[in-house]
Coordinates of C-alpha atoms and ligand atoms in Angstrom, one line a residue:
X1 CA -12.6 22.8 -9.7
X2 CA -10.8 19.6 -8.0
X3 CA -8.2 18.2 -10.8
X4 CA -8.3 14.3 -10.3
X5 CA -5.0 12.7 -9.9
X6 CA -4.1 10.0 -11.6
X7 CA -4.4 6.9 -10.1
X8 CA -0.6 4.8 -9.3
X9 CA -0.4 1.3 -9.7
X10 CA 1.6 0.3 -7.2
X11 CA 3.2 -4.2 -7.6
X12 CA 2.5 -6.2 -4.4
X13 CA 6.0 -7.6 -3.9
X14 CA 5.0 -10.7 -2.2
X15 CA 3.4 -11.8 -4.9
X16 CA 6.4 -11.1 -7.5
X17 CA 8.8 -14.3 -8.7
X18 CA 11.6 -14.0 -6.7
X19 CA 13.6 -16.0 -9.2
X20 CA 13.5 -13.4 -11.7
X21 CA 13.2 -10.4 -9.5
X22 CA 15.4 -8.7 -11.4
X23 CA 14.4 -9.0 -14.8
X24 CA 10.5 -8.4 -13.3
X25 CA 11.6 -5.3 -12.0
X26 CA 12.3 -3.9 -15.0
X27 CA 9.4 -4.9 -16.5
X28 CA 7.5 -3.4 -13.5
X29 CA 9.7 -0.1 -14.9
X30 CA 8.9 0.2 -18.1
X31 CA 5.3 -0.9 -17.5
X32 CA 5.0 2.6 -15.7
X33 CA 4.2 1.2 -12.0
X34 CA 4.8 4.0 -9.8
X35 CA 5.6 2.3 -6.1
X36 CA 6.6 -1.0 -5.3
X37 CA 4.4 -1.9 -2.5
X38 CA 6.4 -4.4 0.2
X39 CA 4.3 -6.3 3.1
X40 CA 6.6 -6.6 5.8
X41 CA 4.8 -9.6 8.2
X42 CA 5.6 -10.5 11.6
X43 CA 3.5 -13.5 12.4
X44 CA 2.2 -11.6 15.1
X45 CA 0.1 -8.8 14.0
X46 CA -1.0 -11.5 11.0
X47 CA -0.2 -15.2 11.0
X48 CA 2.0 -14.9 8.1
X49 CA 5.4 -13.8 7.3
X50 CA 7.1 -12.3 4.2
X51 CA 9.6 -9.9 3.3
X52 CA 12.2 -8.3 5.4
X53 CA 14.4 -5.2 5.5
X54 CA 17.1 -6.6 3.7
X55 CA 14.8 -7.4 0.4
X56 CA 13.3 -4.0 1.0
X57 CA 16.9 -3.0 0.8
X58 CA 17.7 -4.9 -2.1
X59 CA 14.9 -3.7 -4.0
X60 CA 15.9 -0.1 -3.4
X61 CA 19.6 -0.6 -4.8
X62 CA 18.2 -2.6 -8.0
X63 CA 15.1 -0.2 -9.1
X64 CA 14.5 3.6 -9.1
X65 CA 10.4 3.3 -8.3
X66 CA 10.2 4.2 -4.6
X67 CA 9.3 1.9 -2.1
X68 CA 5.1 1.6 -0.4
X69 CA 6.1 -0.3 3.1
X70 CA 3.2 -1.7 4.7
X71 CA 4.1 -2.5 7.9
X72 CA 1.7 -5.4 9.6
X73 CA 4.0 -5.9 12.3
X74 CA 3.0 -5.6 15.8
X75 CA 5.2 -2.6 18.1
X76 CA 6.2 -0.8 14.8
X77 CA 8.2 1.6 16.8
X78 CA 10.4 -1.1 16.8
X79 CA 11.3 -1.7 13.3
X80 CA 10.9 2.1 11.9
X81 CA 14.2 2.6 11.4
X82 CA 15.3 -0.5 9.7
X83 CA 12.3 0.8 6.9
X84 CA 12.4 4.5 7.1
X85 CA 15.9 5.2 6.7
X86 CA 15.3 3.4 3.4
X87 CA 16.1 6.6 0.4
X88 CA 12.5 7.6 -0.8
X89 CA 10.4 4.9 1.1
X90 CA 7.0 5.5 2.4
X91 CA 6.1 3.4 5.5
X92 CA 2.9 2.9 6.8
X93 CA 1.7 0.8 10.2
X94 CA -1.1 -0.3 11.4
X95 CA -2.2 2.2 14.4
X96 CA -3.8 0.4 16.6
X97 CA -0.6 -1.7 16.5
X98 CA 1.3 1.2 18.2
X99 CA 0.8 2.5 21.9
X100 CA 1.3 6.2 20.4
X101 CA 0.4 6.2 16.8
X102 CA 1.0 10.2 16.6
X103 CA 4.5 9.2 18.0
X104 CA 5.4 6.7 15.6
X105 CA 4.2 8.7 12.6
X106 CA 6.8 11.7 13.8
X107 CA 9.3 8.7 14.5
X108 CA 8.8 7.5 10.2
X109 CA 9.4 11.9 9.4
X110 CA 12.6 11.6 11.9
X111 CA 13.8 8.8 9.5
X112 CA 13.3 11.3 6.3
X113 CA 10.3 9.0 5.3
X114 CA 6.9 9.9 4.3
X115 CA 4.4 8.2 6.3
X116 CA 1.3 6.3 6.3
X117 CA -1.7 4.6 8.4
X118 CA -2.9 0.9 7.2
X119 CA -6.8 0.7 7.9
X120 CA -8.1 -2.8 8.5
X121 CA -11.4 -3.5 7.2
X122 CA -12.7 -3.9 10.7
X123 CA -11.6 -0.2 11.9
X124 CA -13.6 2.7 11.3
X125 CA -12.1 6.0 9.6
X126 CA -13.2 7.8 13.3
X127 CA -10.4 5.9 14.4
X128 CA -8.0 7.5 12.4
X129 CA -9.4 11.1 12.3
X130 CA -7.4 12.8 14.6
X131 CA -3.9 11.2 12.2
X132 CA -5.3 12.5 8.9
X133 CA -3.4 15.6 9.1
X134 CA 0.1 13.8 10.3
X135 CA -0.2 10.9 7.0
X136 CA 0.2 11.1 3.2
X137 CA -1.1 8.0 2.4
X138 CA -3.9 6.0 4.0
X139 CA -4.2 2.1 2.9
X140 CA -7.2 1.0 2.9
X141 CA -7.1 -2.8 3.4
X142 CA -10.0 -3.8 1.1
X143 CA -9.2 -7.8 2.5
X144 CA -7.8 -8.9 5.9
X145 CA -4.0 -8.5 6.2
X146 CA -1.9 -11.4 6.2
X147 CA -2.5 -13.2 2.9
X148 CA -2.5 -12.8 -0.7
X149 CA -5.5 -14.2 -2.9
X150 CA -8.1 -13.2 -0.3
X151 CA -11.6 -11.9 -1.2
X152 CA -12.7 -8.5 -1.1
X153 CA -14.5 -7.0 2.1
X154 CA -17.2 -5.2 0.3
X155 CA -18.0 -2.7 3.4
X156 CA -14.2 -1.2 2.2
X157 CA -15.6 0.5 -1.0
X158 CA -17.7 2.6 1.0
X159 CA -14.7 3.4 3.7
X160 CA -12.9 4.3 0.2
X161 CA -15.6 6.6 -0.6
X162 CA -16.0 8.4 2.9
X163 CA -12.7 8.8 3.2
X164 CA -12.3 10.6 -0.1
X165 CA -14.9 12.6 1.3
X166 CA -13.4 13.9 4.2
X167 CA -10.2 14.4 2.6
X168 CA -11.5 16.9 -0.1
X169 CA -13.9 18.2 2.7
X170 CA -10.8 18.8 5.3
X171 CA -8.2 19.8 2.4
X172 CA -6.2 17.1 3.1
X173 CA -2.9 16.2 0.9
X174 CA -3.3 12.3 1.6
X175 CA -3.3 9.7 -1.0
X176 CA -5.7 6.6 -0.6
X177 CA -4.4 3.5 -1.3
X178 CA -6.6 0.0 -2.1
X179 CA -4.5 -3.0 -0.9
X180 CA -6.4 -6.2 -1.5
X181 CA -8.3 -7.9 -4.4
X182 CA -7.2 -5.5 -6.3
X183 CA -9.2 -7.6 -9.1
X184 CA -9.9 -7.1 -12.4
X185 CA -13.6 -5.8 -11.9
X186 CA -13.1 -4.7 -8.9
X187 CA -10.2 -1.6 -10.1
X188 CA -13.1 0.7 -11.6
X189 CA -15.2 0.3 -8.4
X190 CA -12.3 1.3 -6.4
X191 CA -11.0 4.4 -8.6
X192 CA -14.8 5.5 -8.5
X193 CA -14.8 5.0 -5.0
X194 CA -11.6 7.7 -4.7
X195 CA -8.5 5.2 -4.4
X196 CA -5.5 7.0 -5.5
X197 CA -3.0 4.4 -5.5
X198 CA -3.5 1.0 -6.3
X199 CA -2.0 -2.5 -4.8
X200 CA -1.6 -5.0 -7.4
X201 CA -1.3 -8.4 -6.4
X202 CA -2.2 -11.3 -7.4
X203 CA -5.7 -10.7 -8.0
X204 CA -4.5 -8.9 -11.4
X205 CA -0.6 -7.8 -12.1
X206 CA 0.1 -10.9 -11.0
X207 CA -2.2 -13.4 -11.7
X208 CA -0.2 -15.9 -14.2
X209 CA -3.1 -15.7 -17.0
X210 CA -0.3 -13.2 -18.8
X211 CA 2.8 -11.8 -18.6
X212 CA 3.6 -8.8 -16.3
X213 CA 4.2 -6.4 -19.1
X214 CA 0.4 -7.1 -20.8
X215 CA -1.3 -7.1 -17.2
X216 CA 0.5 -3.7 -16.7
X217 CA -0.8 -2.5 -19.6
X218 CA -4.5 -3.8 -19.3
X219 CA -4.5 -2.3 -15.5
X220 CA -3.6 1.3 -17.4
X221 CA -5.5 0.4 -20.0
X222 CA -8.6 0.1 -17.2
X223 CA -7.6 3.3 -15.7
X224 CA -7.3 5.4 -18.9
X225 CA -11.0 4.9 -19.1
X226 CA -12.9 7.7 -17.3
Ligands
DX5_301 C1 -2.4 -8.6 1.8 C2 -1.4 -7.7 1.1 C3 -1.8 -7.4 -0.3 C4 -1.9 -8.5 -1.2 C5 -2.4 -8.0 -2.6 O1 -2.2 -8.6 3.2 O2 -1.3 -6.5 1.8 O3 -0.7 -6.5 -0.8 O4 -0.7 -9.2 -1.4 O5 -2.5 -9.1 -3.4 P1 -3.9 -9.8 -3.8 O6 -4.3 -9.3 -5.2 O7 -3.6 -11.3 -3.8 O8 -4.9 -9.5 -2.7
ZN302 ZN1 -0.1 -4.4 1.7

């Protein structure tokens, strides 16, 4: 019998208020989120930028919830250790962003940092097979990286769903994560799909029609419904 985990909600950081960051945080806390998920942005990999290791820094000596780095940067090797040597962070990159993604997985371990692979909607899971058994977490991007408020990409449910399949299939200790759109109707779809972990942007935690602590609480609401 496979016991189902329960799914983590994990606050996209980008879209938080940095003016009260603080005082979110704890809300965030005693919301019960689980990570805090950070897009570090290079304006290379994606035409954006965000967030830096200094805030992902800050963040880890102002809250206990560990920190989800999702690296869209391009050469990650470069800019491991500034993340992984973060206490209890998880950093994942985009692997076709690394010459040797294998490498750069065993470079995140080297830092004491769990690792993960970030899946853009245009890559197929075969191009991530043979780093399955190296990751604990894979992201699914479920929009294109680089902006908050996009749309979903509807072909990433069904990645979501295969991928669940070959993790139970293989045995595989790897979490799956949804980042994108992480919407009000679209968080059952996902969690039926197999997501794990959830990105909450601003499609729902933080989408201004309440306050964090009630959106928290409809998001667990939603996933306390089987
Ligand atoms: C997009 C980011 C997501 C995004 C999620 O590149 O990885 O974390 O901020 O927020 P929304 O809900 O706006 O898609
Ligand atoms: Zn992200």
């Amino acid at each position: 019998m496979v016991v189902k985990k329960p799914v983590r909600v994990a606050p996209s950081m980008m879209c938080a208020d940095f003016l009260h960051l603080a005082d979110d945080l704890r809300v965030l806390e005693g919301g019960g989120a689980d990570f805090l998920h950070v897009d570090i942005m290079d304006g290379h990999y994606v035409p954006n930028f965000t967030l830096g290791p200094d805030f992902c820094r800050a963040l880890a000596r102002c809250s206990h919830l560990p920190l989800d780095i999702h690296l869209m940067v391009e050469n990650p090797d470069a800019h491991i250790e500034a993340f992984a040597t973060i206490p209890g962070a998880t950093v994942s990159f985009h692997p076709e962003a690394s010459r040797h993604p294998h490498r750069t997985l065993s470079l995140i371990r080297s830092f004491g940092a769990d690792c993960g692979i970030a899946v853009d909607p245009s890559m197929p899971l075969s191009a991530i097979d043979e780093l399955l058994p190296f990751v604990r977490r894979v992201c699914i991007m479920t929009v294109n990286p680089g902006y908050a408020g996009q749309k979903l990409v509807p072909t990433t449910i069904a990645k979501i769903a295969a991928l669940s399949r070959v993790i139970a299939d293989r045995v595989l200790v790897v979490d799956i994560e949804a980042d994108g759109n992480v919407s009000w109707d679209n968080i059952p779809v996902m969690v039926a799909a197999g997501a794990d972990i959830l990105v909450a942007g601003s499609s729902s935690l933080f989408d201004g029609a309440a306050g964090l602590l009630d959106n928290m609480r409809r998001i667990l609401e939603l996933l306390s419904r089987d």
